[in-house]
XYZ file of C-alpha atoms in Angstrom:
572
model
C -73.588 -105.614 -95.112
C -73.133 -107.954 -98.233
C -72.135 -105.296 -100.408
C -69.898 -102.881 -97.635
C -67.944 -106.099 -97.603
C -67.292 -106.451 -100.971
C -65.225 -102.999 -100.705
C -63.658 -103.622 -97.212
C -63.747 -107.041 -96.135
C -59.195 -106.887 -96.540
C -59.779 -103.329 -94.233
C -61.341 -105.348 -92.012
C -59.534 -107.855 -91.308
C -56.185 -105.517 -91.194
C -57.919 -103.596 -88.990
C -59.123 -106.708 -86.408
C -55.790 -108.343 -86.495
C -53.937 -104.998 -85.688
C -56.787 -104.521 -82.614
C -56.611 -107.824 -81.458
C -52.978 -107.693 -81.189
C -52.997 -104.309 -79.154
C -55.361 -105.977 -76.904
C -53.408 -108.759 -76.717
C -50.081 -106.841 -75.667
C -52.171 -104.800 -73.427
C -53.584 -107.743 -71.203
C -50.639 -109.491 -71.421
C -48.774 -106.805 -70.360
C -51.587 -105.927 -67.599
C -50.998 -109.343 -65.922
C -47.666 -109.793 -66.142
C -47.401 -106.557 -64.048
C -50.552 -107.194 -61.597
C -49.919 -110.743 -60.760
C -45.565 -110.833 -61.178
C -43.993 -112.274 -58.260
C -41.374 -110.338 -58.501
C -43.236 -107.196 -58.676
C -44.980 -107.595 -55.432
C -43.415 -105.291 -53.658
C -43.355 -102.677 -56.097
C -47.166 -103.299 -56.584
C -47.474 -102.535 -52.445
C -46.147 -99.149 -53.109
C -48.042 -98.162 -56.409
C -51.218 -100.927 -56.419
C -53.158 -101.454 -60.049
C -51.406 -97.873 -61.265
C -48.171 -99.879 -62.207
C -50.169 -102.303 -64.407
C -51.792 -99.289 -66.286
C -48.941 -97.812 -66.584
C -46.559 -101.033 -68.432
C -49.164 -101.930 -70.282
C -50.122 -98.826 -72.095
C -46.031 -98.475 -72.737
C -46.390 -102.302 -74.588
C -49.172 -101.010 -76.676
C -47.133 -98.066 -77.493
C -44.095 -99.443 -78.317
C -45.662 -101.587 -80.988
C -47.611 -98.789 -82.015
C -44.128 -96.467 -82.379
C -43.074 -99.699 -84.484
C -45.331 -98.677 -86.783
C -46.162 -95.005 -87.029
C -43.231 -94.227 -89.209
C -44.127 -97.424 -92.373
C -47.168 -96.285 -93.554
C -45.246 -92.604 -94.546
C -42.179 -94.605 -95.858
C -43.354 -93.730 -99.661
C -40.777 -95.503 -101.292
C -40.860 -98.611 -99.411
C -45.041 -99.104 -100.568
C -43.895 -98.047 -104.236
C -41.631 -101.405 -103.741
C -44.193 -103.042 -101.972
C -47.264 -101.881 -104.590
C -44.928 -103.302 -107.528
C -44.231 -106.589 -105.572
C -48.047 -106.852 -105.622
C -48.431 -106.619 -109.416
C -49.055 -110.353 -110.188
C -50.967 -110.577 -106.555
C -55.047 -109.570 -106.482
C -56.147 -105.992 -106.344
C -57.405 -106.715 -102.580
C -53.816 -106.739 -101.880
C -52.367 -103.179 -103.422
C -55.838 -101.282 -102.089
C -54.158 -101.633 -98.542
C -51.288 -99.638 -99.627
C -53.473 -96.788 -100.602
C -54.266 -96.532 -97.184
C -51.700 -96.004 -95.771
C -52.155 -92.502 -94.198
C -55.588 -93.907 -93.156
C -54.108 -96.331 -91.177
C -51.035 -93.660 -89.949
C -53.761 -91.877 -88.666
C -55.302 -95.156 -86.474
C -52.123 -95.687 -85.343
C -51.800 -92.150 -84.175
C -54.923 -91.938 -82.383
C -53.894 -95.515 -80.822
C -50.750 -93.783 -79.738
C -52.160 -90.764 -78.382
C -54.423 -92.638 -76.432
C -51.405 -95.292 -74.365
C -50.312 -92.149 -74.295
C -52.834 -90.100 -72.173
C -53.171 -93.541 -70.142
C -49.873 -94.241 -69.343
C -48.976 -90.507 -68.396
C -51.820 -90.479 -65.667
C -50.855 -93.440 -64.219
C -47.539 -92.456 -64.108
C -48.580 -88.876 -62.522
C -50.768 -90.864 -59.650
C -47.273 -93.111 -58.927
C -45.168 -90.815 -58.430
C -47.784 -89.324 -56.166
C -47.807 -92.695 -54.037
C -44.014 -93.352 -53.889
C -43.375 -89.809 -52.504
C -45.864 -90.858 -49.839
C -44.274 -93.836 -49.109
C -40.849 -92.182 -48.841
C -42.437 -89.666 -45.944
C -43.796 -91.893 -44.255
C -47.393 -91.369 -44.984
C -48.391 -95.162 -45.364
C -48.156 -98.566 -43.693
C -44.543 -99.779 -42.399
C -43.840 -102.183 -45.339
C -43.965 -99.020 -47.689
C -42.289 -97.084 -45.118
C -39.628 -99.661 -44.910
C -39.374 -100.402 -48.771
C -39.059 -96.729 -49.191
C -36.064 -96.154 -47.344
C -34.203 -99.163 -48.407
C -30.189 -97.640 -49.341
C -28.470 -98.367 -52.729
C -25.517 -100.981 -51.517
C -23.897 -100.997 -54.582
C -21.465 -98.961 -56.676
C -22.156 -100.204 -60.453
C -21.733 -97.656 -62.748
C -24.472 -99.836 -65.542
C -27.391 -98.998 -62.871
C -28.072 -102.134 -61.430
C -28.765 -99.824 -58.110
C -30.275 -101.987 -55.251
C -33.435 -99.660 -53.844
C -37.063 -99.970 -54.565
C -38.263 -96.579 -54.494
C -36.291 -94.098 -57.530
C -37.731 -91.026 -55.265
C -34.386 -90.390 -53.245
C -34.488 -86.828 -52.866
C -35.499 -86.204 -48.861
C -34.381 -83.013 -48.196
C -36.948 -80.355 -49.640
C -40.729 -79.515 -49.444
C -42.394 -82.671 -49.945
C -44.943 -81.490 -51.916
C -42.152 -80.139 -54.189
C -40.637 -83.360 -54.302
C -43.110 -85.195 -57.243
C -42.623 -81.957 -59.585
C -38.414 -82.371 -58.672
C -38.470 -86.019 -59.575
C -40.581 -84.955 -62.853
C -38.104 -82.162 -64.475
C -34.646 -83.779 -63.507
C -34.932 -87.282 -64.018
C -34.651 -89.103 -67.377
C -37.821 -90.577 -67.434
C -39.868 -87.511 -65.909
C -37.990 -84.767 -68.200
C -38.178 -87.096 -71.718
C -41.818 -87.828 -70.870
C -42.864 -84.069 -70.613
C -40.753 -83.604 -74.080
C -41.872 -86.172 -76.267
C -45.782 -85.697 -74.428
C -45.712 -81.800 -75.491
C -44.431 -82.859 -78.880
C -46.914 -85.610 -79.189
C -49.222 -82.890 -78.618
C -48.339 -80.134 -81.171
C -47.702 -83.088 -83.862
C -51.477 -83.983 -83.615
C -53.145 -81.116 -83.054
C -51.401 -79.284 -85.966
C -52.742 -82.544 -87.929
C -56.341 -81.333 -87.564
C -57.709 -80.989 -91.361
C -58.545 -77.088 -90.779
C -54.844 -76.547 -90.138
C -53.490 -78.902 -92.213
C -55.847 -77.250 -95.306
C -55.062 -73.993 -94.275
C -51.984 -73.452 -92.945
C -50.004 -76.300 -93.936
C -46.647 -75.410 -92.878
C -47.724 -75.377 -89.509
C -48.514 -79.060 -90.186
C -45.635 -79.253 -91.944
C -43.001 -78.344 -89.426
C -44.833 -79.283 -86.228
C -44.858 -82.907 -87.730
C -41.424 -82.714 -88.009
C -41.156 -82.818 -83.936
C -41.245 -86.519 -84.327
C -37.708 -86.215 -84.455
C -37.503 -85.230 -80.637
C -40.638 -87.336 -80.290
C -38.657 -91.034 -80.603
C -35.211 -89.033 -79.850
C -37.166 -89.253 -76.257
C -38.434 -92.354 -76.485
C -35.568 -94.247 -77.156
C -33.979 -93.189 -74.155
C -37.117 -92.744 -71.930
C -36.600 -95.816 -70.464
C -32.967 -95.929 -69.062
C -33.580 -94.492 -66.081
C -34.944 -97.415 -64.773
C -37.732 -96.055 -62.924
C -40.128 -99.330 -62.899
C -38.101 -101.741 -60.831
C -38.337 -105.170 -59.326
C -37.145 -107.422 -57.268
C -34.125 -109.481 -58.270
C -34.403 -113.303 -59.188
C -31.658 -114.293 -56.798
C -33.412 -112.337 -53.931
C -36.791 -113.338 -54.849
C -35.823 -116.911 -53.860
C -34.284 -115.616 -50.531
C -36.690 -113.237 -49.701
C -40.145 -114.810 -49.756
C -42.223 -111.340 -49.729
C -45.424 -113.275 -48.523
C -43.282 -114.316 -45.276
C -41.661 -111.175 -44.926
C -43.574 -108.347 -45.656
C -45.030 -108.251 -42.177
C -41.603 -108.657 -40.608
C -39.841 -105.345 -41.925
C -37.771 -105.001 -37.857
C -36.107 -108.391 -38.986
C -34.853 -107.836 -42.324
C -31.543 -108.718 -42.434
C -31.156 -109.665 -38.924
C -32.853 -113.557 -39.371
C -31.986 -116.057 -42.468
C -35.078 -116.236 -43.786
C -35.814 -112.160 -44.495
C -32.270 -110.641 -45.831
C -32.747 -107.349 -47.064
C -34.276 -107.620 -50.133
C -32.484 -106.286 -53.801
C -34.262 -104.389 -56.573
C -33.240 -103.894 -60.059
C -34.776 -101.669 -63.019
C -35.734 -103.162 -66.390
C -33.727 -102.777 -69.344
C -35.218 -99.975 -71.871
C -36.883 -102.052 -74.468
C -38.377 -98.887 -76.856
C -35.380 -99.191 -79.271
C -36.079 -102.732 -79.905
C -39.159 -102.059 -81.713
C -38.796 -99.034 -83.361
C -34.706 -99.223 -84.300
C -35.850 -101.257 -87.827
C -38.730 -98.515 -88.855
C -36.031 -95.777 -87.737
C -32.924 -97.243 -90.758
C -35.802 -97.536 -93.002
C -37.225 -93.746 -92.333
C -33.777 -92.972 -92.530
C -32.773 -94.669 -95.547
C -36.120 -93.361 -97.252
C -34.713 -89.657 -96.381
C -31.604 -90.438 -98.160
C -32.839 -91.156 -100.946
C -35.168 -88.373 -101.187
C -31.816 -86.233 -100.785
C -30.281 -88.147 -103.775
C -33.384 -87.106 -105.615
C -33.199 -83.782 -104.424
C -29.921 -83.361 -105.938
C -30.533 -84.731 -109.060
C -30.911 -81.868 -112.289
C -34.081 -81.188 -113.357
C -34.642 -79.016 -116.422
C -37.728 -77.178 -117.192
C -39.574 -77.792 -120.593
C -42.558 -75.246 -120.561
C -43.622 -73.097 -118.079
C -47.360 -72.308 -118.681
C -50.395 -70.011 -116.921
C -53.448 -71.899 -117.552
C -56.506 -70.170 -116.542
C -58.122 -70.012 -113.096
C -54.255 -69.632 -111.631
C -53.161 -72.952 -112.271
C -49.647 -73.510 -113.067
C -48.603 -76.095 -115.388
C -44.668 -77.083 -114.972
C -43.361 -79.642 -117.897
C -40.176 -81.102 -116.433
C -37.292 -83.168 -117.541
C -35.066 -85.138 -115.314
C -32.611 -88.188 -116.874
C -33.846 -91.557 -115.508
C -37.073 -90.369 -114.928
C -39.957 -93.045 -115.326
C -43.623 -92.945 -114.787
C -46.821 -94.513 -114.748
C -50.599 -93.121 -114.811
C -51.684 -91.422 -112.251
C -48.715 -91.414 -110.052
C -47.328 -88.306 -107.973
C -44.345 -86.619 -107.180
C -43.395 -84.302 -104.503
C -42.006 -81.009 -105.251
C -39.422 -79.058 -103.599
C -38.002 -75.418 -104.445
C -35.300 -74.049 -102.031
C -36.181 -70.859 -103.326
C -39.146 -70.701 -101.213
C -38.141 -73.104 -98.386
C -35.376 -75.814 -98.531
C -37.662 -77.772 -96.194
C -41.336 -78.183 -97.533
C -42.274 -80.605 -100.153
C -45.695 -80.777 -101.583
C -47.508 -83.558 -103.519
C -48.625 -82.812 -106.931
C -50.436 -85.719 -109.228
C -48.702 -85.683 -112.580
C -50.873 -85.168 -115.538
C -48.498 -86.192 -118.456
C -48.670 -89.659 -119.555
C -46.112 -92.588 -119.754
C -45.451 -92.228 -123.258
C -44.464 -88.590 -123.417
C -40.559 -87.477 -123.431
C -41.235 -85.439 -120.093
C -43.480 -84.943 -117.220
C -45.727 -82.283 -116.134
C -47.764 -81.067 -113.172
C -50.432 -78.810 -112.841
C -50.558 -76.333 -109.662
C -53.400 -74.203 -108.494
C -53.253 -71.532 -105.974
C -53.939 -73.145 -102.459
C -51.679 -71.843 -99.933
C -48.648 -69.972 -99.341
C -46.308 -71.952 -101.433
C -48.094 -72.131 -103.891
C -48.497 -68.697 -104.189
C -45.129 -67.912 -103.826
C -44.435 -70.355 -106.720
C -46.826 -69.112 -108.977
C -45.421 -65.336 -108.472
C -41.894 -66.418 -109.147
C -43.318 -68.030 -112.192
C -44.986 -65.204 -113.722
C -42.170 -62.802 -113.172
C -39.715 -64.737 -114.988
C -38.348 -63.449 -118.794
C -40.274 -65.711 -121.533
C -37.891 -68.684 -122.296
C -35.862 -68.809 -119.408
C -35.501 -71.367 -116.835
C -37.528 -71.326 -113.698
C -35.311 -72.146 -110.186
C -34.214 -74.962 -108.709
C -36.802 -77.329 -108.405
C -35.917 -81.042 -106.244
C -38.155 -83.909 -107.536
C -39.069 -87.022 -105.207
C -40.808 -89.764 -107.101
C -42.363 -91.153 -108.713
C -45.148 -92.446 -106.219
C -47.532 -95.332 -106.999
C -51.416 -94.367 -106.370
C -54.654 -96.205 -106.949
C -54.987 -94.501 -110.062
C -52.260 -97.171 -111.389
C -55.220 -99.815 -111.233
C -57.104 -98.221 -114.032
C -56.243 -100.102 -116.790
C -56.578 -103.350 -114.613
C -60.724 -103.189 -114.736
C -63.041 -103.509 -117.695
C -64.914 -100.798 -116.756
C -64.037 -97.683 -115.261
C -65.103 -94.301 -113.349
C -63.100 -91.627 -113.363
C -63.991 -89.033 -110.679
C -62.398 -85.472 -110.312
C -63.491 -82.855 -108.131
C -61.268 -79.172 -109.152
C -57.975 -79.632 -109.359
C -58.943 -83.271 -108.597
C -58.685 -84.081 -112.515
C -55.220 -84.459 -112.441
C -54.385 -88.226 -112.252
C -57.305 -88.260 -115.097
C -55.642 -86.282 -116.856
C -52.627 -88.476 -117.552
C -55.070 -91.922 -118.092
C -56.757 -90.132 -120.817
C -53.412 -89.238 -122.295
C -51.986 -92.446 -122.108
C -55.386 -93.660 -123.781
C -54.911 -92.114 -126.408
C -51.296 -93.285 -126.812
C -52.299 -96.653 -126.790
C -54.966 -96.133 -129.110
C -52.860 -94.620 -131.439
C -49.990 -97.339 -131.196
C -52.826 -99.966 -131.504
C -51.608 -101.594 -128.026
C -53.201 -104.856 -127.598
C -52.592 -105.390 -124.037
C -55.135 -102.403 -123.191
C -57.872 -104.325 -120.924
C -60.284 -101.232 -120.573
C -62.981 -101.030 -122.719
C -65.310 -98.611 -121.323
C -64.616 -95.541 -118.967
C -67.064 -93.346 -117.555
C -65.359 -89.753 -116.417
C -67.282 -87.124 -113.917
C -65.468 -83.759 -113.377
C -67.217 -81.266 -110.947
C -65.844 -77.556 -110.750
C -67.251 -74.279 -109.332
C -65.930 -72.230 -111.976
C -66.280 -71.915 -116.043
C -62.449 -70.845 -116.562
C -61.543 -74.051 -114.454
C -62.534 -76.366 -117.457
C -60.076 -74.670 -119.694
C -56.840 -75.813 -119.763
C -58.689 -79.903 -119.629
C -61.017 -78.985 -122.621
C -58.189 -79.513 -125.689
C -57.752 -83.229 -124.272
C -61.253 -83.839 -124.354
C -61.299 -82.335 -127.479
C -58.866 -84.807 -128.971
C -60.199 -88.000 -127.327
C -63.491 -87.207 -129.235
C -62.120 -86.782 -132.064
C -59.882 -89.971 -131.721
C -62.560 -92.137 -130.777
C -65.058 -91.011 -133.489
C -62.196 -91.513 -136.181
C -61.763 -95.154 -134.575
C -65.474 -95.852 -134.714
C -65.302 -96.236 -130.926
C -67.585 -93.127 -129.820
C -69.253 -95.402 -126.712
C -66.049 -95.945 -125.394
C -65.142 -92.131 -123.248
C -67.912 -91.140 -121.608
C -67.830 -87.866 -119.783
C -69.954 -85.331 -117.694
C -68.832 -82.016 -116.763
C -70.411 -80.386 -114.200
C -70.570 -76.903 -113.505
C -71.211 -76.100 -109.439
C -70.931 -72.768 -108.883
C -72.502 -69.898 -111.358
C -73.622 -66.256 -111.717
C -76.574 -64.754 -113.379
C -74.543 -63.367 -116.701
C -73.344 -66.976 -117.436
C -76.865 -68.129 -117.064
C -78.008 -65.092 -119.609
C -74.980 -66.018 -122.344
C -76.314 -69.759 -122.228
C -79.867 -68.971 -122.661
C -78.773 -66.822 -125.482
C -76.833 -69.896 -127.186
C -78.861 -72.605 -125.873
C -79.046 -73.658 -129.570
C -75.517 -74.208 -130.460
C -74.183 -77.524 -131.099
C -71.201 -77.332 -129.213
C -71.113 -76.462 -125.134
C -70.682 -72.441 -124.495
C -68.227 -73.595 -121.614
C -66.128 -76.069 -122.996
C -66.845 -76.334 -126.679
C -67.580 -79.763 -126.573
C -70.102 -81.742 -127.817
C -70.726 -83.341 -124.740
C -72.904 -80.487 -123.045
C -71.810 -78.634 -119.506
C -74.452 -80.417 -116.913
C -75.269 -77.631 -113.964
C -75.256 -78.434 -110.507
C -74.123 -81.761 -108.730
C -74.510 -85.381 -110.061
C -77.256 -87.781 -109.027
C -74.744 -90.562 -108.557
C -77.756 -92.959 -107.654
C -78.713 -92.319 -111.386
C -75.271 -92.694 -112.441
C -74.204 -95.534 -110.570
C -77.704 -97.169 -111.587
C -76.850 -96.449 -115.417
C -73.414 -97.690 -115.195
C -74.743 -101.044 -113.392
C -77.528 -101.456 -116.067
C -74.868 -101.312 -119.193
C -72.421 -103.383 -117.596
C -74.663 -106.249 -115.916
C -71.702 -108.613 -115.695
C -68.322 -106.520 -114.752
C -66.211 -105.255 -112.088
C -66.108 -101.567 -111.947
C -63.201 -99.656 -110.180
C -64.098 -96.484 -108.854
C -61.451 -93.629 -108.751
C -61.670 -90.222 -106.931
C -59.435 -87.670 -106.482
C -61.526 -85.245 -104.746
C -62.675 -84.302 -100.994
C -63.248 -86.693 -98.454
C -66.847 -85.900 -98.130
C -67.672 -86.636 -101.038
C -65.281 -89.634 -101.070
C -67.514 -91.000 -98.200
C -70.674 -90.648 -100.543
C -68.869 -92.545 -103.607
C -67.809 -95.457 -100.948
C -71.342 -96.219 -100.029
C -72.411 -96.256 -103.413
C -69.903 -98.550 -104.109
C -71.257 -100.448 -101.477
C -74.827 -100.136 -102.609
C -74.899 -101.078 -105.941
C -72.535 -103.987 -105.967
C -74.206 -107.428 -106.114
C -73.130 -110.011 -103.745
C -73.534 -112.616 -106.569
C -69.975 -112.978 -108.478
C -71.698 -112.924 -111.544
C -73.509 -109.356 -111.385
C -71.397 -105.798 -111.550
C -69.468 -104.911 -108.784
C -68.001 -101.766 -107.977
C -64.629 -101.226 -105.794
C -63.669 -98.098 -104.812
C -60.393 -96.590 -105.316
C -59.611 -93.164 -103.530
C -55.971 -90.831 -103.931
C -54.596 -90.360 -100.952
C -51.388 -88.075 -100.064
């Protein structure tokens, strides 16, 4: 428990204090509808259902507040570079940010489910009321007439079922599909429920512009919201008649409302739709954050090189004036000539120091197939189409150079963010730059495939040869291993098993086959660096993400003075 809380103790409390305030608003909420005096009435006719019902819709409303921040990619690149001179503890948080999207969701799809079934069972019980079906005071509250003619809805009955004259057992599914409240709650429900299903990681890895669009009903999703409430279907009774109407005198004396001083008829009102309260800020600040992605968007970008690498990745060198990076960062790509409405992250693999930037794109969908084939059909030397640019985006990769020690993790295509560090190593070994903090790094790169190593190898290549040259041969170093094989790649190595260079990569450092034993690994690393604090970085699949973190956990000493290791993971 010592060492889990090492890596999460900040998670932790984030996570309590966001809890414990959704309890909070959802008990406070509860009793404010149960015990209300001037909700008696209205509790006659519905019972505990109207207190499940408000206080799911507080939880949600706070919840809608903030759904839409955690996405707002600009606004944690602000936030991440306010944090600069602040502790590490403090920027981790904003690398979870979809994590915590993704709580928020499930929080929200929960109220959700709670607040709809309530909602289903009350309008069950005031269409009872209004025929009849119950006592007299529900009778009698039932058919209470609007007397008033405001035009702002301050209407005067209790029960918003009015319609009389149809099938009653029509009646709840009429009220549903015409009024405000019923008809926006079936909207923004259905789109609540394509929005998460479509987030499901099979879909989402698949067939991501299902994902893609379907998220994009959030639109309609607060669209609804914000006016789900003006049809002021939750009402009450009025202040002013509250202290004329005693309802614990006069509920048992419905025949003499009206008619005796003591019981006038009594006067309901709805509540005022609060949803836009909460979620108006988020909204300008989603809003703004598109903006600017459309300023980006329309921005020139000119392309440098346009190269095949093997294995079907794509590498894209890019120019765009103003443009400024650091490692590890990402940017998301779109090209109208495929769709003017998807953009896809891609971690940058240049490095701070060089005149352009570059990303490197492997075959994993339909875009990205589609991009590749325009690609390869153009004429040598010309310029590839339009391509919109939003970014740069801070990652946890930008921590690198912050610890002592370091491991580097890539999984595949994973490399990427690595990619850059080790370039803008050797940049700042080159210009002799004394503010470089790192002084050992330990990089792991697991691929299936021989042809995937590549297009890497020539930077590995020159980081040897830089650090030999600089006497500084302890300071990379690097394990490649190879996951996936066939029986002729097995034959060639046995045949040039003697070879001082590796057959795959044609580095010195030889090709290690199958997967790491990161207990060995993370047990080496602790034993050369007794004293430090090792960040961990991944850019790789979550499973195996969930095997670093406990690691991490593992083999960090609770005593300040022994290694610890925090774990950093990319997240887009």
């Amino acid at each position: 428990m010592g060492n889990w809380f090492v890596n999460n103790w900040f998670s932790a409390i984030i996570i309590s204090v966001w809890m414990g305030l959704n309890i909070f608003l959802f008990v406070w909420f509860y009793f404010v509808y149960e015990q209300g005096e001037t909700f008696y009435y209205t509790r006659h006719l519905l019972g505990s259902a109207l207190a499940w019902a408000r206080a799911p819709a507080a939880v949600l409303n706070f919840n809608c507040m903030l759904i839409l921040l955690p996405v707002c990619r600009n606004l944690l690149s602000l936030l991440r570079g306010s944090f600069v001179r602040c502790s590490r503890t403090m920027r981790k948080q904003l690398d979870k940010n979809l994590t915590f999207h993704k709580l928020v969701a499930y929080m929200i799809a929960l109220m959700t489910a709670v607040h709809m079934i309530a909602h289903l069972l009350n309008v069950e019980w005031l269409n009872n009321s209004r025929q009849g079906v119950y006592d007299n005071l529900s009778t009698a509250l039932s058919n209470l007439e609007d007397d008033t003619d405001d035009s702002d809805h301050r209407t005067t009955y209790l029960n918003p079922i009015r319609k009389n004259d149809i099938d009653p057992q029509q009646i709840p599914t009429y009220f549903v599909f015409t009024s405000i409240a019923g008809l926006t709650g079936v909207i923004i429900t259905l789109a609540l429920i394509l929005i998460i299903t479509s987030s499901m990681e099979v879909i989402r890895r698949n067939y991501f512009e299902v994902f893609w669009y379907t998220h994009h009903l959030f639109i309609i999703f607060f669209a609804g919201l914000v006016i789900h409430g003006i049809g002021y279907i939750v009402r009450r009774q009025n202040k002013e008649s509250y202290k004329e109407h005693n309802p614990l005198f006069c509920q048992n004396r419905t025949e003499d409302w009206g008619k005796i001083p003591e019981c006038p008829i009594p006067q309901f009102e709805g509540g005022p739709a609060q949803t836009w309260w909460y979620v108006i800020g988020p909204m300008v600040i989603y809003l703004c954050e598109r903006l600017l992605r459309f300023i980006r968007y329309m921005q020139n970008v000119q392309y440098r090189k346009i190269v095949m690498r093997p294995s079907k990745v794509l590498e894209l060198q890019l120019v765009k004036k103003g443009f400024k990076m650091d490692v590890g960062q990402y940017v998301f790509l779109n090209c109208p000539a495929i769709s003017q409405l998807e953009w896809h992250p891609f971690t940058m693999t240049s490095a701070p120091e060089e005149d352009f930037f570059s990303v490197h794109i492997r075959s994993a969908g339909d875009w990205t197939d589609k991009l590749i084939d325009i690609m390869q059909k153009l004429p040598e030397g010309s310029q590839g189409p339009k391509m919109g640019v939003d970014g740069p985006f801070g990652t946890a990769s930008e921590d690198v150079f912050d610890y002592e020690v370091s491991m580097l993790v890539g999984a595949g295509i994973g490399v990427t963010p690595f990619a850059s560090i080790l370039k803008s190593i050797w940049y700042k070994f080159k210009d002799n730059d004394p503010n470089l903090k790192t002084r050992k790094i330990y990089f792991y790169w697991l691929c299936r495939e021989t042809h995937a190593f590549e297009w890497f190898a020539d930077l590995l290549k020159a980081q040897e040869k830089e650090m030999e040259e600089r006497g500084m041969g302890d300071f990379l170093t690097y394990k490649l291993f190879l996951t996936g094989w066939d029986q002729s790649h097995v034959n060639y190595v046995m045949v040039n098993v003697d070879r001082e260079t590796d057959v795959v990569t044609g580095l010195k450092q030889k090709t290690h086959y199958g997967r790491p034993n990161w207990d060995k690994e993370f047990e080496q690393v602790r034993k050369e660096n007794p004293t430090s604090v090792v960040g961990m970085f991944l850019c790789g699949p979550e499973a195996l993400g969930k095997v670093l973190e406990k690691k991490c956990g593992k083999y960090s000493d609770v005593d300040p003075r022994k290694t610890k290791f925090y774990f950093n993971k990319e997240n887009f």
